[in-house]
XYZ file of C-alpha atoms in Angstrom:
561
model
C -94.101 -59.377 23.300
C -96.716 -58.297 25.931
C -100.161 -59.834 26.302
C -102.975 -58.932 24.064
C -105.476 -56.622 25.801
C -109.143 -57.394 25.039
C -111.190 -54.488 23.662
C -113.992 -55.134 26.057
C -116.775 -52.756 27.238
C -115.537 -52.928 30.824
C -111.942 -52.977 30.172
C -111.349 -49.371 31.162
C -112.848 -50.167 34.657
C -110.193 -52.768 35.129
C -107.456 -50.507 33.904
C -107.621 -48.470 37.267
C -107.009 -51.653 39.364
C -103.436 -52.436 40.536
C -101.749 -54.919 42.542
C -99.640 -53.979 45.603
C -96.010 -55.040 45.821
C -94.854 -57.202 48.800
C -95.169 -55.644 52.060
C -91.427 -55.588 52.683
C -90.989 -53.228 49.622
C -93.840 -50.904 50.930
C -92.351 -50.880 54.275
C -88.872 -49.992 52.914
C -90.650 -47.162 50.899
C -92.170 -45.846 54.196
C -88.697 -45.686 55.678
C -87.248 -44.125 52.699
C -89.776 -41.366 52.518
C -89.896 -40.732 56.059
C -86.023 -40.513 56.067
C -86.166 -37.990 53.335
C -89.138 -36.301 55.079
C -86.836 -35.777 58.198
C -83.926 -34.463 56.053
C -86.047 -31.900 54.431
C -88.618 -30.934 57.111
C -86.617 -31.439 60.403
C -89.100 -30.971 63.276
C -92.110 -30.763 61.071
C -91.493 -34.240 59.978
C -92.494 -35.638 63.476
C -96.321 -35.389 62.646
C -95.950 -37.278 59.380
C -93.864 -40.115 61.302
C -96.328 -40.220 64.166
C -99.433 -40.340 61.904
C -97.808 -43.271 59.833
C -96.996 -45.234 62.959
C -100.581 -44.818 64.436
C -102.189 -45.534 61.082
C -100.493 -48.865 60.971
C -101.483 -49.706 64.555
C -105.210 -48.648 63.889
C -105.377 -50.671 60.738
C -103.935 -53.578 62.573
C -106.451 -53.247 65.461
C -109.087 -52.844 62.853
C -108.344 -55.931 60.915
C -108.173 -58.097 64.151
C -111.735 -56.897 65.221
C -113.422 -56.679 61.783
C -114.517 -59.875 60.053
C -113.873 -60.365 56.284
C -112.112 -56.943 55.996
C -109.916 -56.736 52.955
C -107.018 -55.537 55.187
C -106.293 -59.039 56.376
C -103.289 -59.023 54.406
C -100.285 -57.190 55.646
C -99.308 -55.745 52.376
C -102.641 -53.964 52.058
C -102.297 -52.284 55.479
C -98.693 -51.279 54.843
C -99.516 -50.228 51.035
C -102.361 -47.921 52.517
C -100.197 -46.504 55.058
C -97.517 -45.659 52.411
C -100.075 -44.060 50.320
C -101.511 -41.975 53.216
C -98.062 -40.788 53.728
C -97.397 -39.668 50.304
C -101.009 -38.159 50.155
C -100.272 -36.172 53.168
C -96.926 -34.984 51.906
C -98.394 -33.835 48.828
C -100.916 -31.669 50.696
C -98.017 -30.219 52.725
C -96.171 -29.151 49.603
C -99.311 -27.562 48.201
C -100.678 -25.993 51.453
C -97.502 -25.579 53.515
C -99.604 -26.594 56.614
C -98.618 -29.801 58.756
C -101.945 -29.670 60.585
C -104.070 -29.630 57.566
C -101.915 -32.201 55.919
C -102.298 -34.601 58.926
C -106.081 -34.099 59.142
C -106.396 -34.603 55.483
C -105.004 -38.159 55.766
C -108.528 -39.065 57.197
C -109.939 -38.206 53.693
C -107.983 -40.840 51.909
C -108.422 -43.490 54.774
C -112.249 -42.803 54.433
C -112.318 -43.209 50.590
C -110.196 -46.515 50.852
C -111.789 -48.162 53.880
C -115.336 -47.265 53.237
C -114.905 -47.969 49.606
C -113.392 -51.529 49.918
C -115.055 -52.841 53.172
C -118.292 -51.018 52.541
C -119.847 -47.825 53.915
C -120.758 -48.168 57.668
C -120.827 -45.293 60.227
C -118.373 -46.760 62.660
C -115.852 -47.000 59.971
C -115.421 -43.170 60.029
C -114.139 -43.547 63.431
C -111.390 -45.792 62.113
C -110.510 -43.172 59.346
C -110.427 -40.162 61.603
C -108.555 -41.845 64.505
C -104.958 -41.800 63.308
C -104.920 -37.822 62.528
C -107.006 -37.205 65.655
C -104.533 -39.080 67.915
C -101.488 -37.505 66.002
C -102.611 -33.824 66.582
C -103.676 -34.437 70.318
C -100.225 -36.146 71.085
C -97.812 -33.582 69.440
C -99.712 -30.155 69.038
C -98.942 -27.689 71.769
C -101.450 -25.231 70.334
C -104.032 -27.318 72.297
C -102.688 -25.838 75.594
C -102.783 -22.252 74.442
C -106.106 -22.325 72.807
C -108.102 -25.376 73.975
C -111.616 -24.350 72.898
C -110.591 -22.821 69.511
C -108.388 -25.700 68.722
C -110.748 -28.550 69.676
C -113.625 -26.593 67.853
C -111.490 -26.209 64.657
C -110.200 -30.020 64.755
C -113.856 -31.266 65.502
C -115.279 -29.274 62.767
C -112.642 -30.358 60.296
C -113.028 -34.012 60.933
C -116.925 -33.766 60.968
C -116.612 -32.052 57.539
C -114.677 -34.822 56.079
C -117.297 -37.154 57.088
C -120.102 -35.051 55.887
C -118.553 -34.513 52.510
C -117.981 -38.307 52.177
C -121.713 -38.888 52.924
C -122.690 -36.315 50.330
C -120.439 -37.957 47.766
C -122.011 -41.221 48.736
C -125.521 -39.815 48.510
C -124.964 -38.421 44.982
C -123.428 -41.580 43.668
C -126.240 -43.355 45.238
C -128.603 -41.897 42.826
C -127.523 -44.440 40.393
C -129.010 -47.810 41.436
C -130.691 -50.931 40.197
C -133.455 -52.602 42.365
C -132.402 -50.701 45.369
C -128.838 -51.352 45.188
C -126.751 -48.273 45.175
C -123.727 -47.911 42.767
C -121.235 -47.288 45.416
C -122.299 -50.517 47.399
C -122.170 -52.524 44.248
C -118.640 -51.013 43.619
C -117.714 -52.144 47.297
C -119.212 -55.695 46.685
C -117.336 -56.171 43.403
C -113.843 -54.936 44.877
C -114.336 -57.238 47.929
C -114.742 -60.156 45.607
C -111.739 -59.042 43.504
C -109.597 -58.790 46.662
C -111.039 -61.428 48.950
C -113.000 -63.737 46.708
C -116.020 -62.728 48.689
C -119.268 -63.947 47.249
C -121.737 -61.524 48.827
C -122.444 -59.789 45.496
C -124.167 -62.953 44.665
C -126.976 -61.797 46.714
C -127.464 -58.973 44.427
C -127.539 -61.197 41.360
C -129.953 -63.471 43.212
C -132.490 -60.549 44.011
C -132.167 -59.462 40.214
C -132.487 -62.888 38.665
C -135.438 -64.620 36.981
C -136.102 -68.076 36.163
C -135.598 -69.172 32.659
C -135.876 -72.530 30.573
C -132.315 -74.072 30.000
C -132.186 -76.901 27.621
C -128.901 -78.830 27.914
C -127.474 -81.645 25.677
C -124.785 -84.171 26.532
C -123.093 -86.107 23.827
C -121.121 -88.787 25.451
C -119.109 -92.011 24.602
C -117.751 -94.331 27.103
C -114.798 -91.899 27.836
C -115.615 -88.463 26.632
C -118.686 -86.008 27.240
C -119.316 -82.932 25.219
C -121.802 -80.637 26.856
C -124.017 -77.738 25.585
C -125.239 -76.190 28.695
C -127.319 -73.368 27.226
C -125.675 -71.153 29.631
C -122.836 -68.481 30.067
C -119.814 -69.290 32.272
C -119.773 -65.827 34.094
C -119.746 -63.020 35.330
C -116.268 -63.304 36.871
C -113.990 -65.151 39.181
C -115.887 -67.497 41.542
C -119.438 -65.923 41.131
C -122.439 -67.012 39.329
C -121.683 -70.022 36.777
C -118.119 -68.861 36.167
C -116.731 -72.131 37.687
C -119.205 -74.462 36.192
C -116.654 -75.790 33.596
C -114.344 -76.693 36.490
C -117.213 -78.252 38.656
C -118.429 -80.332 35.892
C -114.892 -81.368 34.920
C -114.293 -82.490 38.585
C -117.476 -84.461 38.757
C -117.277 -86.148 35.516
C -113.620 -87.139 35.888
C -114.540 -89.161 39.007
C -116.611 -91.257 36.609
C -113.619 -91.709 34.356
C -114.902 -89.121 31.693
C -113.037 -86.307 29.917
C -115.364 -83.634 29.501
C -115.748 -80.225 27.494
C -118.472 -77.642 27.751
C -119.476 -75.676 24.560
C -120.189 -71.934 24.684
C -123.714 -71.253 23.185
C -125.147 -67.955 22.057
C -125.998 -65.417 24.732
C -123.928 -63.303 27.317
C -123.985 -62.511 30.802
C -127.804 -62.744 30.526
C -127.390 -66.509 30.571
C -125.335 -66.650 33.785
C -126.785 -68.544 36.720
C -127.133 -65.923 39.454
C -125.154 -67.625 42.257
C -123.345 -70.750 43.283
C -126.331 -71.963 45.160
C -128.217 -72.532 41.891
C -125.052 -74.067 40.273
C -125.040 -76.657 42.862
C -128.644 -77.564 41.857
C -127.967 -77.676 38.213
C -124.648 -79.627 38.578
C -126.557 -82.167 40.722
C -129.022 -82.885 38.008
C -126.091 -83.191 35.490
C -124.247 -85.562 37.658
C -127.475 -87.711 37.761
C -128.408 -87.880 34.118
C -124.954 -88.708 33.157
C -125.294 -92.014 34.919
C -128.403 -93.061 32.937
C -128.315 -95.664 30.320
C -127.824 -94.723 26.729
C -131.470 -94.443 25.510
C -130.789 -92.400 22.374
C -127.844 -93.226 20.003
C -126.904 -90.648 17.470
C -126.358 -91.225 13.737
C -124.254 -89.082 11.565
C -125.338 -87.233 8.357
C -121.916 -85.310 7.891
C -120.341 -81.998 8.383
C -119.854 -78.777 6.309
C -118.184 -75.470 6.204
C -120.197 -72.239 5.093
C -118.747 -68.831 4.646
C -120.410 -65.523 4.041
C -119.485 -61.737 3.793
C -118.128 -60.049 6.875
C -115.935 -63.243 7.593
C -118.717 -65.269 9.104
C -117.657 -68.964 9.119
C -120.057 -71.683 10.122
C -119.017 -75.338 10.940
C -121.951 -77.561 10.832
C -122.132 -81.031 12.438
C -125.367 -83.010 11.499
C -126.730 -85.799 13.399
C -130.174 -87.417 12.997
C -131.592 -85.966 16.221
C -129.650 -82.713 16.651
C -127.519 -80.361 14.552
C -124.745 -78.113 15.849
C -123.612 -74.930 13.887
C -120.362 -73.557 15.268
C -119.966 -69.745 14.359
C -116.463 -68.400 13.915
C -115.394 -64.918 12.499
C -111.828 -64.894 11.437
C -110.134 -61.705 11.056
C -112.825 -59.450 12.326
C -113.340 -61.366 15.356
C -116.113 -62.518 17.580
C -117.612 -61.778 21.043
C -120.798 -63.039 22.838
C -123.663 -63.386 20.348
C -127.293 -62.584 21.100
C -129.434 -65.404 22.700
C -132.299 -64.164 20.506
C -130.613 -65.851 17.412
C -130.527 -69.106 19.164
C -134.270 -68.930 19.730
C -135.034 -67.553 16.271
C -133.119 -70.184 14.335
C -134.255 -73.082 16.728
C -137.863 -72.275 15.853
C -137.097 -71.916 12.060
C -135.312 -75.258 12.146
C -138.441 -76.790 13.777
C -140.685 -75.295 11.171
C -138.345 -76.834 8.502
C -138.714 -80.153 10.146
C -135.061 -80.088 11.045
C -135.456 -81.014 14.720
C -133.096 -79.442 17.267
C -130.507 -77.108 16.115
C -127.957 -75.701 18.507
C -125.884 -72.504 17.716
C -122.320 -72.526 19.204
C -120.081 -69.517 19.580
C -116.492 -70.564 18.773
C -115.064 -67.540 20.784
C -111.858 -68.100 18.928
C -110.746 -64.407 17.677
C -110.827 -61.331 19.927
C -113.419 -58.943 18.308
C -111.673 -56.349 16.107
C -114.735 -54.835 14.642
C -118.469 -54.526 15.282
C -120.408 -57.470 14.336
C -122.968 -57.384 11.427
C -125.844 -59.769 12.630
C -127.574 -59.163 9.215
C -124.786 -60.968 7.602
C -124.586 -63.484 10.259
C -128.357 -64.227 9.681
C -127.811 -64.717 6.063
C -124.861 -67.239 6.791
C -127.299 -69.047 9.402
C -129.952 -69.386 6.766
C -127.530 -70.891 4.368
C -126.424 -73.281 6.875
C -130.036 -74.437 7.734
C -130.345 -75.156 3.832
C -127.181 -77.369 4.078
C -128.413 -79.285 7.283
C -131.700 -79.987 5.278
C -129.577 -81.110 2.348
C -127.447 -83.330 4.606
C -130.521 -84.841 6.265
C -131.343 -86.171 3.011
C -128.265 -88.616 3.116
C -128.651 -91.935 4.665
C -127.297 -91.682 8.331
C -124.333 -93.729 9.296
C -122.928 -94.688 12.536
C -120.565 -92.005 13.739
C -117.005 -92.756 14.626
C -115.689 -90.625 17.380
C -112.186 -90.308 19.264
C -110.741 -87.965 21.432
C -107.425 -86.977 23.102
C -107.047 -84.676 26.038
C -103.671 -83.108 27.064
C -101.974 -80.471 29.124
C -99.887 -77.783 27.682
C -98.808 -74.141 28.405
C -100.074 -70.950 26.940
C -100.920 -67.624 28.420
C -104.843 -67.585 28.939
C -105.116 -71.368 28.516
C -106.991 -72.378 31.918
C -105.260 -75.014 33.711
C -103.299 -75.783 30.520
C -106.198 -77.884 29.420
C -106.987 -78.866 25.797
C -108.770 -81.654 23.792
C -108.922 -83.026 20.176
C -112.100 -84.474 19.192
C -112.751 -86.087 15.856
C -116.153 -87.092 14.374
C -116.501 -88.966 11.167
C -118.105 -92.041 9.452
C -117.038 -94.426 6.881
C -118.465 -92.298 3.958
C -118.814 -88.929 5.366
C -116.772 -85.901 6.277
C -114.034 -85.946 8.826
C -114.484 -83.142 11.412
C -111.706 -82.232 14.078
C -112.282 -79.866 16.910
C -109.681 -78.472 19.093
C -111.146 -77.516 22.330
C -109.463 -75.049 24.706
C -110.477 -73.967 28.152
C -110.091 -70.200 27.961
C -111.930 -66.926 27.164
C -111.494 -66.155 23.451
C -108.101 -65.952 21.555
C -105.601 -63.521 20.583
C -106.019 -62.473 16.880
C -104.592 -64.921 14.383
C -103.990 -67.851 16.732
C -107.104 -69.628 15.501
C -105.903 -69.876 11.763
C -102.552 -71.019 13.047
C -103.915 -73.744 14.937
C -106.339 -74.673 12.197
C -103.428 -74.908 9.805
C -101.337 -77.263 12.133
C -104.355 -79.495 12.382
C -104.893 -79.706 8.560
C -101.133 -80.117 7.888
C -100.977 -82.982 10.245
C -104.424 -84.852 9.572
C -104.983 -83.995 6.007
C -106.326 -81.016 3.978
C -109.697 -82.572 3.517
C -110.182 -82.413 7.273
C -112.941 -79.759 8.384
C -111.202 -78.178 11.459
C -112.288 -75.562 13.941
C -110.919 -74.299 17.248
C -113.032 -73.362 20.225
C -112.741 -71.751 23.587
C -115.603 -72.098 26.173
C -115.677 -68.401 27.129
C -114.900 -69.620 30.720
C -114.829 -66.587 33.074
C -112.980 -68.502 36.023
C -109.953 -66.172 35.536
C -111.982 -63.171 34.482
C -111.773 -60.169 36.913
C -109.057 -61.564 39.143
C -106.149 -59.410 37.674
C -105.233 -55.709 38.017
C -105.181 -53.652 34.732
C -106.750 -56.416 32.473
C -110.067 -57.795 32.443
C -109.027 -61.230 31.246
C -106.199 -63.044 29.161
C -107.254 -64.664 25.968
C -105.505 -67.818 24.811
C -102.098 -66.745 23.404
C -99.768 -68.415 21.114
C -96.755 -70.156 22.826
C -93.936 -72.253 21.522
C -95.064 -74.954 24.049
C -98.715 -74.891 22.661
C -97.376 -75.432 19.135
C -95.022 -78.154 20.104
C -97.351 -80.045 22.399
C -100.157 -79.762 19.650
C -97.922 -81.122 17.039
C -96.955 -84.098 19.085
C -100.503 -84.851 20.208
C -101.639 -84.736 16.724
C -99.218 -87.549 15.972
C -100.469 -89.509 18.949
C -104.091 -88.856 17.660
C -103.563 -90.598 14.489
C -103.062 -93.762 16.132
C -106.155 -93.672 18.471
C -108.735 -95.929 17.602
C -112.538 -94.666 17.604
C -114.600 -95.517 20.677
C -118.098 -96.938 20.995
C -121.569 -95.447 20.215
C -122.351 -92.017 20.639
C -125.299 -91.160 22.968
C -127.218 -88.002 23.550
C -128.976 -86.788 26.616
C -131.518 -83.836 26.456
C -132.169 -82.304 29.896
C -134.767 -79.285 30.247
C -134.426 -77.335 33.682
C -135.968 -74.141 35.157
C -132.772 -72.241 36.255
C -132.538 -68.857 37.876
C -130.643 -66.541 35.341
C -129.247 -62.934 35.388
C -131.354 -62.147 32.423
C -131.906 -58.646 31.165
C -130.381 -57.358 34.446
C -127.004 -58.250 33.274
C -127.155 -55.464 30.782
C -128.855 -53.105 33.254
C -125.777 -53.523 35.706
C -123.554 -52.815 32.830
C -125.501 -49.525 31.922
C -125.226 -48.606 35.640
C -121.472 -48.869 35.689
C -121.501 -46.779 32.280
C -123.537 -43.937 33.740
C -121.954 -43.914 37.248
C -118.287 -44.309 36.366
C -117.005 -40.921 35.233
C -119.249 -39.165 37.688
C -117.971 -41.197 40.676
C -114.308 -40.682 39.665
C -114.694 -36.977 39.294
C -116.549 -36.662 42.724
C -113.878 -38.660 44.567
C -111.141 -36.661 42.971
C -112.617 -33.553 44.007
C -113.231 -34.741 47.466
C -109.544 -35.944 47.734
C -108.026 -32.726 46.609
C -110.423 -29.823 47.147
C -111.310 -30.903 50.783
C -107.826 -30.076 52.129
C -108.179 -26.374 50.670
C -111.286 -26.019 52.654
C -109.666 -27.322 55.875
C -106.812 -24.980 55.115
C -109.318 -22.023 55.071
C -110.892 -23.195 58.272
C -107.519 -23.234 60.132
C -106.595 -19.969 58.671
C -109.823 -18.385 59.584
C -109.421 -19.575 63.204
C -105.898 -18.144 63.600
C -103.671 -21.331 63.180
């Protein structure tokens, strides 16, 4: 079976991206196409052969003198040369003019080079150089009609540049805080292709400082973090790598760690890796502090409502966690405003700190009914209040982290966490590093846990919505965690081991308030910018690529060639 494709708002934009084959395959394709061209066109194949060779040479020189170009990889230079060759031949079939077809290759070179490496005036020289040199080398007409020929050639190449600048200007009407849509597109593509973080400068300029309240629950061997952040937007930008960085930092202290995904979406992204380092530095410091606040346990519960909302509550004396799932209909990022609203309601009820956690464990199938969610949260606050009337007990806690293999499971990392006490409910969480889960997998894993540890166990499965591997593949935005035989087999084995693990020591809580620069509402403005400009940009580029050769044909017919 194929991979489940998430139904995301930006999924269609990733669908146009593709990965190139190995350069040897593209090179063999170039040779094959040229041999076919020679067989069919005879002498008129010479311009296409010459233009292809010169294009390869010019791209090689370009990558040597240009810092951070996406064409540092051979397969991209060969792939572009192959694409230009095919594009030129298509124009030849349509227009029956080898000169126009050769000149038109500058159009595709302009679109690709300027689009990927960014719009700069001198890159037009790179784009027009291969067809210019090709025609000057092989066209005898220059000897017979030097002034007309040079004028026609110069005007044709100038027209290609001017039309591209016009397309850029029209697309550039869509902007945010002075950043034009085509420039933002280039920055994104450079990150996708090269891992270039220059797009973080845009995020930084758009960001605003927000209060971030983080909680660390820790034993002597495990730390469970609620960061109050979102781990995005994609790849290596913003706070996408925060779970990995915290894991690496805490592992040096002998701690396994898992980061919860709270409410909020890309508005809760840290704007750049620079601010991530500042935040991480603080978390590395506080984890070393002595345990000043020890938690007591009041119990756990499950609450269900209409529209399939399901809430798992974990109630301690100083803080309560409400983990929100939505089996069958699925779940996606939930509004941060709900965290603010229900934290305030909890305070007014005298319940102290209440944290809302998005389990992110079932790819969204239907739109989410937040009114029904609100009713479920109201009921859950009532259950928290009821449990707080119980006498608190010392929590028993144990964990087991293990490696397995499943599509979408980042680095194959998973942890089992169990919290209970002598008289109160036993809660088991399966914690997975990943960005959501394929439909149905959550129920399968919950059933495995309950079959192994007992039907009375309150069980839930979570992912952390980590975006480390979001926006790095062609055709698909990200890969949710999928079922695999390895995952099932390894989980069953680890559950047997888990039964024999003794609970650890005391459970401490650390609360940290920080002022962190987040993307805020600009995240939604960026998404709206993409929505507004996407179709228009696509149509403009298609028109530029396929109508400009027709204009060139008219120019050369008019001048007598």
